[in-house]
PDB file of C-alpha atoms and ligand atoms in Angstrom:
ATOM      1  CA  MET A 127    -170.336  10.929  70.056  1.00 95.00           C
ATOM      2  CA  LYS A 128    -168.469   8.002  71.518  1.00 98.00           C
ATOM      3  CA  LEU A 129    -166.277   6.129  69.022  1.00 98.00           C
ATOM      4  CA  ASP A 130    -165.754   2.439  69.230  1.00 98.00           C
ATOM      5  CA  ALA A 131    -163.355  -0.300  67.983  1.00 98.00           C
ATOM      6  CA  SER A 132    -164.936  -0.324  64.522  1.00 98.00           C
ATOM      7  CA  HIS A 133    -164.047   3.338  64.092  1.00 98.00           C
ATOM      8  CA  ARG A 134    -160.475   2.736  65.327  1.00 98.00           C
ATOM      9  CA  ALA A 135    -160.111  -0.136  62.873  1.00 98.00           C
ATOM     10  CA  ALA A 136    -161.382   1.928  59.980  1.00 98.00           C
ATOM     11  CA  LEU A 137    -159.069   4.807  60.891  1.00 98.00           C
ATOM     12  CA  ASN A 138    -156.157   2.427  61.108  1.00 98.00           C
ATOM     13  CA  ASP A 139    -156.916   1.054  57.594  1.00 98.00           C
ATOM     14  CA  ILE A 140    -157.062   4.671  56.272  1.00 98.00           C
ATOM     15  CA  LEU A 141    -153.761   5.501  57.921  1.00 98.00           C
ATOM     16  CA  GLN A 142    -152.066   2.336  56.660  1.00 97.00           C
ATOM     17  CA  TRP A 143    -153.365   2.800  53.142  1.00 97.00           C
ATOM     18  CA  ARG A 144    -153.082   6.537  52.844  1.00 98.00           C
ATOM     19  CA  ARG A 145    -149.623   6.502  51.065  1.00 98.00           C
ATOM     20  CA  ASP A 146    -148.361   9.140  48.631  1.00 98.00           C
ATOM     21  CA  VAL A 147    -149.656   8.232  45.157  1.00 98.00           C
ATOM     22  CA  ARG A 148    -147.836   9.153  41.987  1.00 98.00           C
ATOM     23  CA  HIS A 149    -149.390   6.503  39.615  1.00 98.00           C
ATOM     24  CA  PHE A 150    -152.911   7.599  38.687  1.00 98.00           C
ATOM     25  CA  ARG A 151    -155.650   6.396  36.370  1.00 97.00           C
ATOM     26  CA  PRO A 152    -156.859   9.274  34.294  1.00 94.00           C
ATOM     27  CA  ASP A 153    -160.597   8.716  34.956  1.00 96.00           C
ATOM     28  CA  PRO A 154    -162.311  11.621  36.697  1.00 98.00           C
ATOM     29  CA  ILE A 155    -163.209  11.920  40.333  1.00 98.00           C
ATOM     30  CA  ALA A 156    -167.005  12.045  40.870  1.00 98.00           C
ATOM     31  CA  PRO A 157    -168.296  15.536  41.683  1.00 98.00           C
ATOM     32  CA  GLU A 158    -169.972  14.353  44.898  1.00 98.00           C
ATOM     33  CA  VAL A 159    -166.583  13.010  46.074  1.00 98.00           C
ATOM     34  CA  MET A 160    -164.953  16.356  45.351  1.00 98.00           C
ATOM     35  CA  ASP A 161    -167.778  18.025  47.332  1.00 98.00           C
ATOM     36  CA  ALA A 162    -167.182  15.646  50.246  1.00 98.00           C
ATOM     37  CA  LEU A 163    -163.458  16.494  50.225  1.00 98.00           C
ATOM     38  CA  ARG A 164    -164.197  20.237  50.323  1.00 98.00           C
ATOM     39  CA  VAL A 165    -166.349  19.635  53.402  1.00 98.00           C
ATOM     40  CA  ALA A 166    -163.650  17.468  54.952  1.00 98.00           C
ATOM     41  CA  VAL A 167    -160.977  20.095  54.630  1.00 98.00           C
ATOM     42  CA  ASP A 168    -163.046  22.562  56.610  1.00 97.00           C
ATOM     43  CA  PHE A 169    -162.869  20.236  59.637  1.00 98.00           C
ATOM     44  CA  ALA A 170    -159.097  20.843  59.876  1.00 98.00           C
ATOM     45  CA  PRO A 171    -157.651  22.624  62.905  1.00 98.00           C
ATOM     46  CA  SER A 172    -155.959  26.015  62.398  1.00 98.00           C
ATOM     47  CA  VAL A 173    -154.165  28.529  64.527  1.00 98.00           C
ATOM     48  CA  GLY A 174    -156.622  30.942  66.033  1.00 98.00           C
ATOM     49  CA  ASN A 175    -159.320  29.314  63.821  1.00 98.00           C
ATOM     50  CA  ALA A 176    -157.814  31.455  61.082  1.00 98.00           C
ATOM     51  CA  ARG A 177    -158.364  28.878  58.301  1.00 98.00           C
ATOM     52  CA  PRO A 178    -155.584  30.483  56.205  1.00 98.00           C
ATOM     53  CA  TRP A 179    -155.650  27.893  53.358  1.00 98.00           C
ATOM     54  CA  ARG A 180    -156.673  29.146  49.907  1.00 98.00           C
ATOM     55  CA  VAL A 181    -157.300  26.354  47.414  1.00 98.00           C
ATOM     56  CA  ARG A 182    -157.173  26.619  43.639  1.00 98.00           C
ATOM     57  CA  GLU A 183    -158.159  23.758  41.450  1.00 98.00           C
ATOM     58  CA  VAL A 184    -155.922  23.849  38.379  1.00 98.00           C
ATOM     59  CA  ALA A 185    -158.078  22.607  35.497  1.00 98.00           C
ATOM     60  CA  THR A 186    -156.968  24.683  32.508  1.00 98.00           C
ATOM     61  CA  PRO A 187    -154.657  22.629  30.255  1.00 98.00           C
ATOM     62  CA  ALA A 188    -152.207  25.494  29.674  1.00 98.00           C
ATOM     63  CA  LEU A 189    -151.871  26.118  33.443  1.00 98.00           C
ATOM     64  CA  ARG A 190    -151.325  22.454  34.080  1.00 98.00           C
ATOM     65  CA  GLU A 191    -148.738  22.269  31.371  1.00 98.00           C
ATOM     66  CA  ALA A 192    -146.906  25.267  32.988  1.00 98.00           C
ATOM     67  CA  VAL A 193    -146.871  23.406  36.328  1.00 98.00           C
ATOM     68  CA  ILE A 194    -145.588  20.217  34.632  1.00 98.00           C
ATOM     69  CA  GLU A 195    -142.792  22.234  33.018  1.00 98.00           C
ATOM     70  CA  ASN A 196    -141.988  23.896  36.326  1.00 98.00           C
ATOM     71  CA  PHE A 197    -141.713  20.407  37.924  1.00 98.00           C
ATOM     72  CA  ALA A 198    -139.499  19.049  35.082  1.00 98.00           C
ATOM     73  CA  LYS A 199    -137.135  22.048  35.457  1.00 98.00           C
ATOM     74  CA  ALA A 200    -136.958  21.907  39.306  1.00 98.00           C
ATOM     75  CA  ASN A 201    -136.533  18.100  39.194  1.00 98.00           C
ATOM     76  CA  ALA A 202    -133.635  18.280  36.685  1.00 98.00           C
ATOM     77  CA  GLU A 203    -132.015  20.939  38.901  1.00 98.00           C
ATOM     78  CA  ALA A 204    -132.599  18.792  42.034  1.00 98.00           C
ATOM     79  CA  ALA A 205    -130.981  15.793  40.394  1.00 98.00           C
ATOM     80  CA  LYS A 206    -127.682  17.631  40.067  1.00 98.00           C
ATOM     81  CA  MET A 207    -126.921  17.372  43.799  1.00 98.00           C
ATOM     82  CA  TYR A 208    -126.399  13.593  43.489  1.00 98.00           C
ATOM     83  CA  ASP A 209    -123.270  11.779  42.266  1.00 97.00           C
ATOM     84  CA  ASP A 210    -123.589   9.664  39.146  1.00 95.00           C
ATOM     85  CA  GLU A 211    -124.796   6.403  40.837  1.00 95.00           C
ATOM     86  CA  ALA A 212    -127.386   8.106  43.066  1.00 97.00           C
ATOM     87  CA  ARG A 213    -128.418  10.390  40.216  1.00 97.00           C
ATOM     88  CA  ALA A 214    -129.261   7.496  37.979  1.00 97.00           C
ATOM     89  CA  ARG A 215    -131.429   6.056  40.822  1.00 97.00           C
ATOM     90  CA  TYR A 216    -132.992   9.468  41.460  1.00 98.00           C
ATOM     91  CA  ASP A 217    -133.867   9.898  37.824  1.00 97.00           C
ATOM     92  CA  ALA A 218    -135.604   6.494  37.870  1.00 97.00           C
ATOM     93  CA  LEU A 219    -137.895   7.526  40.701  1.00 98.00           C
ATOM     94  CA  LYS A 220    -141.464   8.707  39.840  1.00 97.00           C
ATOM     95  CA  LEU A 221    -141.821  11.838  41.906  1.00 98.00           C
ATOM     96  CA  ALA A 222    -145.104  13.207  40.562  1.00 98.00           C
ATOM     97  CA  GLY A 223    -148.207  12.024  38.702  1.00 98.00           C
ATOM     98  CA  LEU A 224    -148.967  15.495  37.317  1.00 98.00           C
ATOM     99  CA  ARG A 225    -149.739  14.361  33.791  1.00 98.00           C
ATOM    100  CA  GLU A 226    -152.136  11.576  34.603  1.00 98.00           C
ATOM    101  CA  ALA A 227    -153.899  12.880  37.723  1.00 98.00           C
ATOM    102  CA  PRO A 228    -157.391  14.123  36.837  1.00 98.00           C
ATOM    103  CA  VAL A 229    -157.324  16.740  39.573  1.00 98.00           C
ATOM    104  CA  HIS A 230    -154.666  19.272  40.568  1.00 98.00           C
ATOM    105  CA  LEU A 231    -155.118  21.288  43.794  1.00 98.00           C
ATOM    106  CA  ALA A 232    -152.819  24.072  44.811  1.00 99.00           C
ATOM    107  CA  PHE A 233    -152.940  24.848  48.458  1.00 99.00           C
ATOM    108  CA  PHE A 234    -151.796  28.376  49.366  1.00 98.00           C
ATOM    109  CA  THR A 235    -151.424  30.077  52.701  1.00 98.00           C
ATOM    110  CA  GLU A 236    -152.583  33.630  53.190  1.00 98.00           C
ATOM    111  CA  LEU A 237    -149.751  35.072  55.291  1.00 98.00           C
ATOM    112  CA  ALA A 238    -151.595  37.839  57.011  1.00 97.00           C
ATOM    113  CA  PRO A 239    -155.274  36.955  57.288  1.00 98.00           C
ATOM    114  CA  ALA A 240    -157.620  39.109  59.397  1.00 98.00           C
ATOM    115  CA  GLU A 241    -159.227  35.800  60.547  1.00 98.00           C
ATOM    116  CA  GLY A 242    -157.876  34.600  63.887  1.00 98.00           C
ATOM    117  CA  ARG A 243    -157.003  38.140  64.858  1.00 98.00           C
ATOM    118  CA  GLY A 244    -153.311  37.162  65.297  1.00 98.00           C
ATOM    119  CA  LEU A 245    -154.093  34.629  68.014  1.00 98.00           C
ATOM    120  CA  GLY A 246    -151.400  31.954  68.395  1.00 98.00           C
ATOM    121  CA  ARG A 247    -149.053  33.213  65.813  1.00 98.00           C
ATOM    122  CA  GLN A 248    -147.112  36.103  67.356  1.00 98.00           C
ATOM    123  CA  THR A 249    -144.015  34.153  68.295  1.00 98.00           C
ATOM    124  CA  MET A 250    -144.401  31.451  65.626  1.00 98.00           C
ATOM    125  CA  PRO A 251    -145.875  32.983  62.485  1.00 97.00           C
ATOM    126  CA  GLU A 252    -145.166  29.790  60.554  1.00 98.00           C
ATOM    127  CA  MET A 253    -148.298  28.415  62.336  1.00 98.00           C
ATOM    128  CA  LEU A 254    -150.291  29.714  59.438  1.00 98.00           C
ATOM    129  CA  GLN A 255    -148.456  27.453  57.032  1.00 98.00           C
ATOM    130  CA  TYR A 256    -148.606  24.611  59.458  1.00 98.00           C
ATOM    131  CA  SER A 257    -152.472  25.134  59.606  1.00 98.00           C
ATOM    132  CA  THR A 258    -152.579  24.694  55.799  1.00 98.00           C
ATOM    133  CA  VAL A 259    -150.612  21.466  56.219  1.00 98.00           C
ATOM    134  CA  THR A 260    -153.241  20.172  58.649  1.00 98.00           C
ATOM    135  CA  ALA A 261    -155.881  20.950  55.954  1.00 98.00           C
ATOM    136  CA  ILE A 262    -153.795  19.053  53.429  1.00 99.00           C
ATOM    137  CA  HIS A 263    -153.457  16.077  55.686  1.00 98.00           C
ATOM    138  CA  THR A 264    -157.158  16.134  56.477  1.00 98.00           C
ATOM    139  CA  LEU A 265    -157.784  16.048  52.735  1.00 98.00           C
ATOM    140  CA  TRP A 266    -155.224  13.242  52.293  1.00 98.00           C
ATOM    141  CA  LEU A 267    -157.072  10.970  54.758  1.00 98.00           C
ATOM    142  CA  ALA A 268    -160.528  11.887  53.605  1.00 98.00           C
ATOM    143  CA  ALA A 269    -159.568  11.260  50.007  1.00 98.00           C
ATOM    144  CA  ARG A 270    -158.278   7.799  50.910  1.00 98.00           C
ATOM    145  CA  ALA A 271    -161.583   7.015  52.652  1.00 98.00           C
ATOM    146  CA  HIS A 272    -163.222   7.729  49.258  1.00 98.00           C
ATOM    147  CA  ASN A 273    -160.623   5.461  47.503  1.00 98.00           C
ATOM    148  CA  ILE A 274    -158.884   8.545  46.050  1.00 98.00           C
ATOM    149  CA  GLY A 275    -155.105   8.761  46.134  1.00 98.00           C
ATOM    150  CA  VAL A 276    -153.234  11.970  46.833  1.00 98.00           C
ATOM    151  CA  GLY A 277    -149.672  12.835  45.765  1.00 98.00           C
ATOM    152  CA  TRP A 278    -147.802  15.840  47.204  1.00 98.00           C
ATOM    153  CA  VAL A 279    -145.574  17.594  44.732  1.00 98.00           C
ATOM    154  CA  SER A 280    -142.970  19.851  46.287  1.00 98.00           C
ATOM    155  CA  ILE A 281    -140.316  19.775  43.581  1.00 98.00           C
ATOM    156  CA  LEU A 282    -141.536  23.148  42.173  1.00 98.00           C
ATOM    157  CA  ASP A 283    -140.461  26.734  42.091  1.00 98.00           C
ATOM    158  CA  PRO A 284    -143.148  28.096  44.431  1.00 98.00           C
ATOM    159  CA  ASP A 285    -142.907  31.717  43.156  1.00 98.00           C
ATOM    160  CA  ALA A 286    -143.302  30.662  39.576  1.00 98.00           C
ATOM    161  CA  VAL A 287    -146.422  28.654  40.573  1.00 98.00           C
ATOM    162  CA  CYS A 288    -147.894  31.781  42.359  1.00 98.00           C
ATOM    163  CA  SER A 289    -147.125  33.803  39.338  1.00 98.00           C
ATOM    164  CA  VAL A 290    -148.526  31.534  36.624  1.00 98.00           C
ATOM    165  CA  LEU A 291    -151.714  30.978  38.723  1.00 98.00           C
ATOM    166  CA  GLY A 292    -152.012  34.707  39.337  1.00 98.00           C
ATOM    167  CA  VAL A 293    -152.740  34.434  43.044  1.00 98.00           C
ATOM    168  CA  PRO A 294    -152.762  37.608  45.198  1.00 98.00           C
ATOM    169  CA  ASP A 295    -149.633  38.997  46.825  1.00 97.00           C
ATOM    170  CA  GLY A 296    -149.302  37.699  50.320  1.00 97.00           C
ATOM    171  CA  TRP A 297    -150.209  34.091  49.428  1.00 98.00           C
ATOM    172  CA  SER A 298    -147.527  31.514  49.701  1.00 98.00           C
ATOM    173  CA  LEU A 299    -147.576  28.019  48.078  1.00 98.00           C
ATOM    174  CA  THR A 300    -147.743  25.388  50.840  1.00 98.00           C
ATOM    175  CA  GLY A 301    -148.539  22.223  48.800  1.00 98.00           C
ATOM    176  CA  TYR A 302    -149.368  21.199  45.219  1.00 99.00           C
ATOM    177  CA  LEU A 303    -151.442  18.050  45.158  1.00 99.00           C
ATOM    178  CA  CYS A 304    -152.394  15.510  42.560  1.00 98.00           C
ATOM    179  CA  LEU A 305    -155.623  13.591  43.133  1.00 98.00           C
ATOM    180  CA  GLY A 306    -157.128  10.595  41.409  1.00 98.00           C
ATOM    181  CA  HIS A 307    -157.712   6.852  41.493  1.00 98.00           C
ATOM    182  CA  ALA A 308    -154.523   5.039  42.217  1.00 98.00           C
ATOM    183  CA  ALA A 309    -153.338   2.906  39.273  1.00 97.00           C
ATOM    184  CA  GLN A 310    -151.956   0.345  41.798  1.00 92.00           C
ATOM    185  CA  ALA A 311    -152.812  -0.603  45.311  1.00 91.00           C
ATOM    186  CA  ASP A 312    -149.840  -0.553  47.711  1.00 94.00           C
ATOM    187  CA  ASP A 313    -149.591   0.111  51.406  1.00 96.00           C
ATOM    188  CA  THR A 314    -145.800   0.528  51.339  1.00 96.00           C
ATOM    189  CA  PRO A 315    -144.213   3.893  50.634  1.00 97.00           C
ATOM    190  CA  LEU A 316    -142.750   4.036  47.156  1.00 97.00           C
ATOM    191  CA  LEU A 317    -139.378   5.350  48.308  1.00 97.00           C
ATOM    192  CA  HIS A 318    -139.055   2.379  50.614  1.00 97.00           C
ATOM    193  CA  ARG A 319    -140.047  -0.008  47.851  1.00 96.00           C
ATOM    194  CA  ALA A 320    -137.522   1.624  45.474  1.00 96.00           C
ATOM    195  CA  GLU A 321    -134.828   1.252  48.154  1.00 96.00           C
ATOM    196  CA  TRP A 322    -134.181   5.007  48.093  1.00 97.00           C
ATOM    197  CA  GLN A 323    -135.181   5.534  51.744  1.00 97.00           C
ATOM    198  CA  GLU A 324    -136.384   2.754  53.945  1.00 96.00           C
ATOM    199  CA  ASN A 325    -139.020   3.356  56.514  1.00 95.00           C
ATOM    200  CA  THR A 326    -137.411   4.013  59.896  1.00 94.00           C
ATOM    201  CA  TYR A 327    -139.173   4.073  63.159  1.00 91.00           C
ATOM    202  CA  ALA A 328    -138.715   7.324  65.098  1.00 91.00           C
ATOM    203  CA  PRO A 329    -138.984   6.288  68.727  1.00 93.00           C
ATOM    204  CA  TRP A 330    -140.689   8.474  71.280  1.00 93.00           C
ATOM    205  CA  GLN A 331    -138.632   9.400  74.256  1.00 94.00           C
ATOM    206  CA  ILE A 332    -140.074  10.096  77.654  1.00 96.00           C
ATOM    207  CA  LEU A 333    -138.222  12.980  79.348  1.00 96.00           C
TER     208      LEU A 333
HETATM  209  C1  LIG B 148    -144.360  18.020  52.663  1.00 71.02           C
HETATM  210  C2  LIG B 148    -144.254  16.821  51.705  1.00 71.02           C
HETATM  211  C3  LIG B 148    -143.723  17.000  50.403  1.00 71.02           C
HETATM  212  C4  LIG B 148    -143.644  15.875  49.550  1.00 71.02           C
HETATM  213  N1  LIG B 148    -143.162  16.106  48.269  1.00 71.02           N
HETATM  214  C5  LIG B 148    -143.083  15.044  47.402  1.00 71.02           C
HETATM  215  C6  LIG B 148    -142.617  15.185  46.055  1.00 71.02           C
HETATM  216  O1  LIG B 148    -142.356  16.283  45.595  1.00 71.02           O
HETATM  217  N2  LIG B 148    -142.554  14.129  45.299  1.00 71.02           N
HETATM  218  C7  LIG B 148    -142.845  12.849  45.742  1.00 71.02           C
HETATM  219  O2  LIG B 148    -142.772  11.872  45.010  1.00 71.02           O
HETATM  220  N3  LIG B 148    -143.305  12.713  47.040  1.00 71.02           N
HETATM  221  C8  LIG B 148    -143.387  13.803  47.892  1.00 71.02           C
HETATM  222  N4  LIG B 148    -143.863  13.563  49.141  1.00 71.02           N
HETATM  223  C9  LIG B 148    -144.268  12.253  49.556  1.00 71.02           C
HETATM  224  C10 LIG B 148    -143.203  11.564  50.364  1.00 71.02           C
HETATM  225  O3  LIG B 148    -142.196  11.111  49.546  1.00 71.02           O
HETATM  226  C11 LIG B 148    -143.848  10.412  51.107  1.00 71.02           C
HETATM  227  O4  LIG B 148    -144.790  10.905  52.003  1.00 71.02           O
HETATM  228  C12 LIG B 148    -142.833   9.601  51.804  1.00 71.02           C
HETATM  229  O5  LIG B 148    -141.927   8.965  50.950  1.00 71.02           O
HETATM  230  C13 LIG B 148    -143.504   8.474  52.678  1.00 71.02           C
HETATM  231  O6  LIG B 148    -144.345   7.726  51.801  1.00 71.02           O
HETATM  232  P1  LIG B 148    -145.935   7.610  52.113  1.00 71.02           P
HETATM  233  O7  LIG B 148    -146.523   8.998  52.103  1.00 71.02           O
HETATM  234  O8  LIG B 148    -146.394   6.755  51.051  1.00 71.02           O
HETATM  235  O9  LIG B 148    -146.031   7.064  53.481  1.00 71.02           O
HETATM  236  C14 LIG B 148    -144.017  14.637  50.020  1.00 71.02           C
HETATM  237  C15 LIG B 148    -144.538  14.468  51.255  1.00 71.02           C
HETATM  238  C16 LIG B 148    -144.673  15.560  52.074  1.00 71.02           C
HETATM  239  C17 LIG B 148    -145.285  15.319  53.503  1.00 71.02           C
END
């Protein structure tokens, strides 16, 4: 298949409007959209074609509540590293939309999968985790193409998430995601808008 300017323009729109979303409307995501996202994730690249991501949709209210509590605790702990002025600004940031998002997805990495037969990960075993990150990013872009926002929540105790969700030993939490319709449309990163961290351009150097 040869792609043309219209594909490039569409991709550019998706990239520009992807953004990390923390403000969600509570209305559900249509089942056919969730099906399309599952298909999209399987297009992601992975080391040795190992596909080490293991995805759990967290739908049970008690489990979601446990994750929300986990976040609140980790976030309160994280705030302590800032001095008074920065801490007040940190506390004012919205760093997760866990309560409102209609869908929670936990992406784990299986750390010793048979799949891939070890190819590509002998010297850099972290490639398995990186592969799961490619799956998450694939989901992020595909979701945006369906007008669904994604927010990545990393302010969590990962072992506690593994334990409360009862995942097998040998799985590691790579990313916890909130999905839903964005409550507001914005193509500017929230941390830039909140003047916490402005967007900086990382130049490429030719060596
Ligand atoms: C690995 C990873 C972890 C992140 N964890 C969080 C998080 O816990 N809370 C949050 O508000 N945003 C989180 N983000 C989103 C970033 O803050 C966001 O990507 C960044 O500020 C740039 O904004 P943009 O995604 O809208 O371009 C995470 C992003 C990545 C890639």
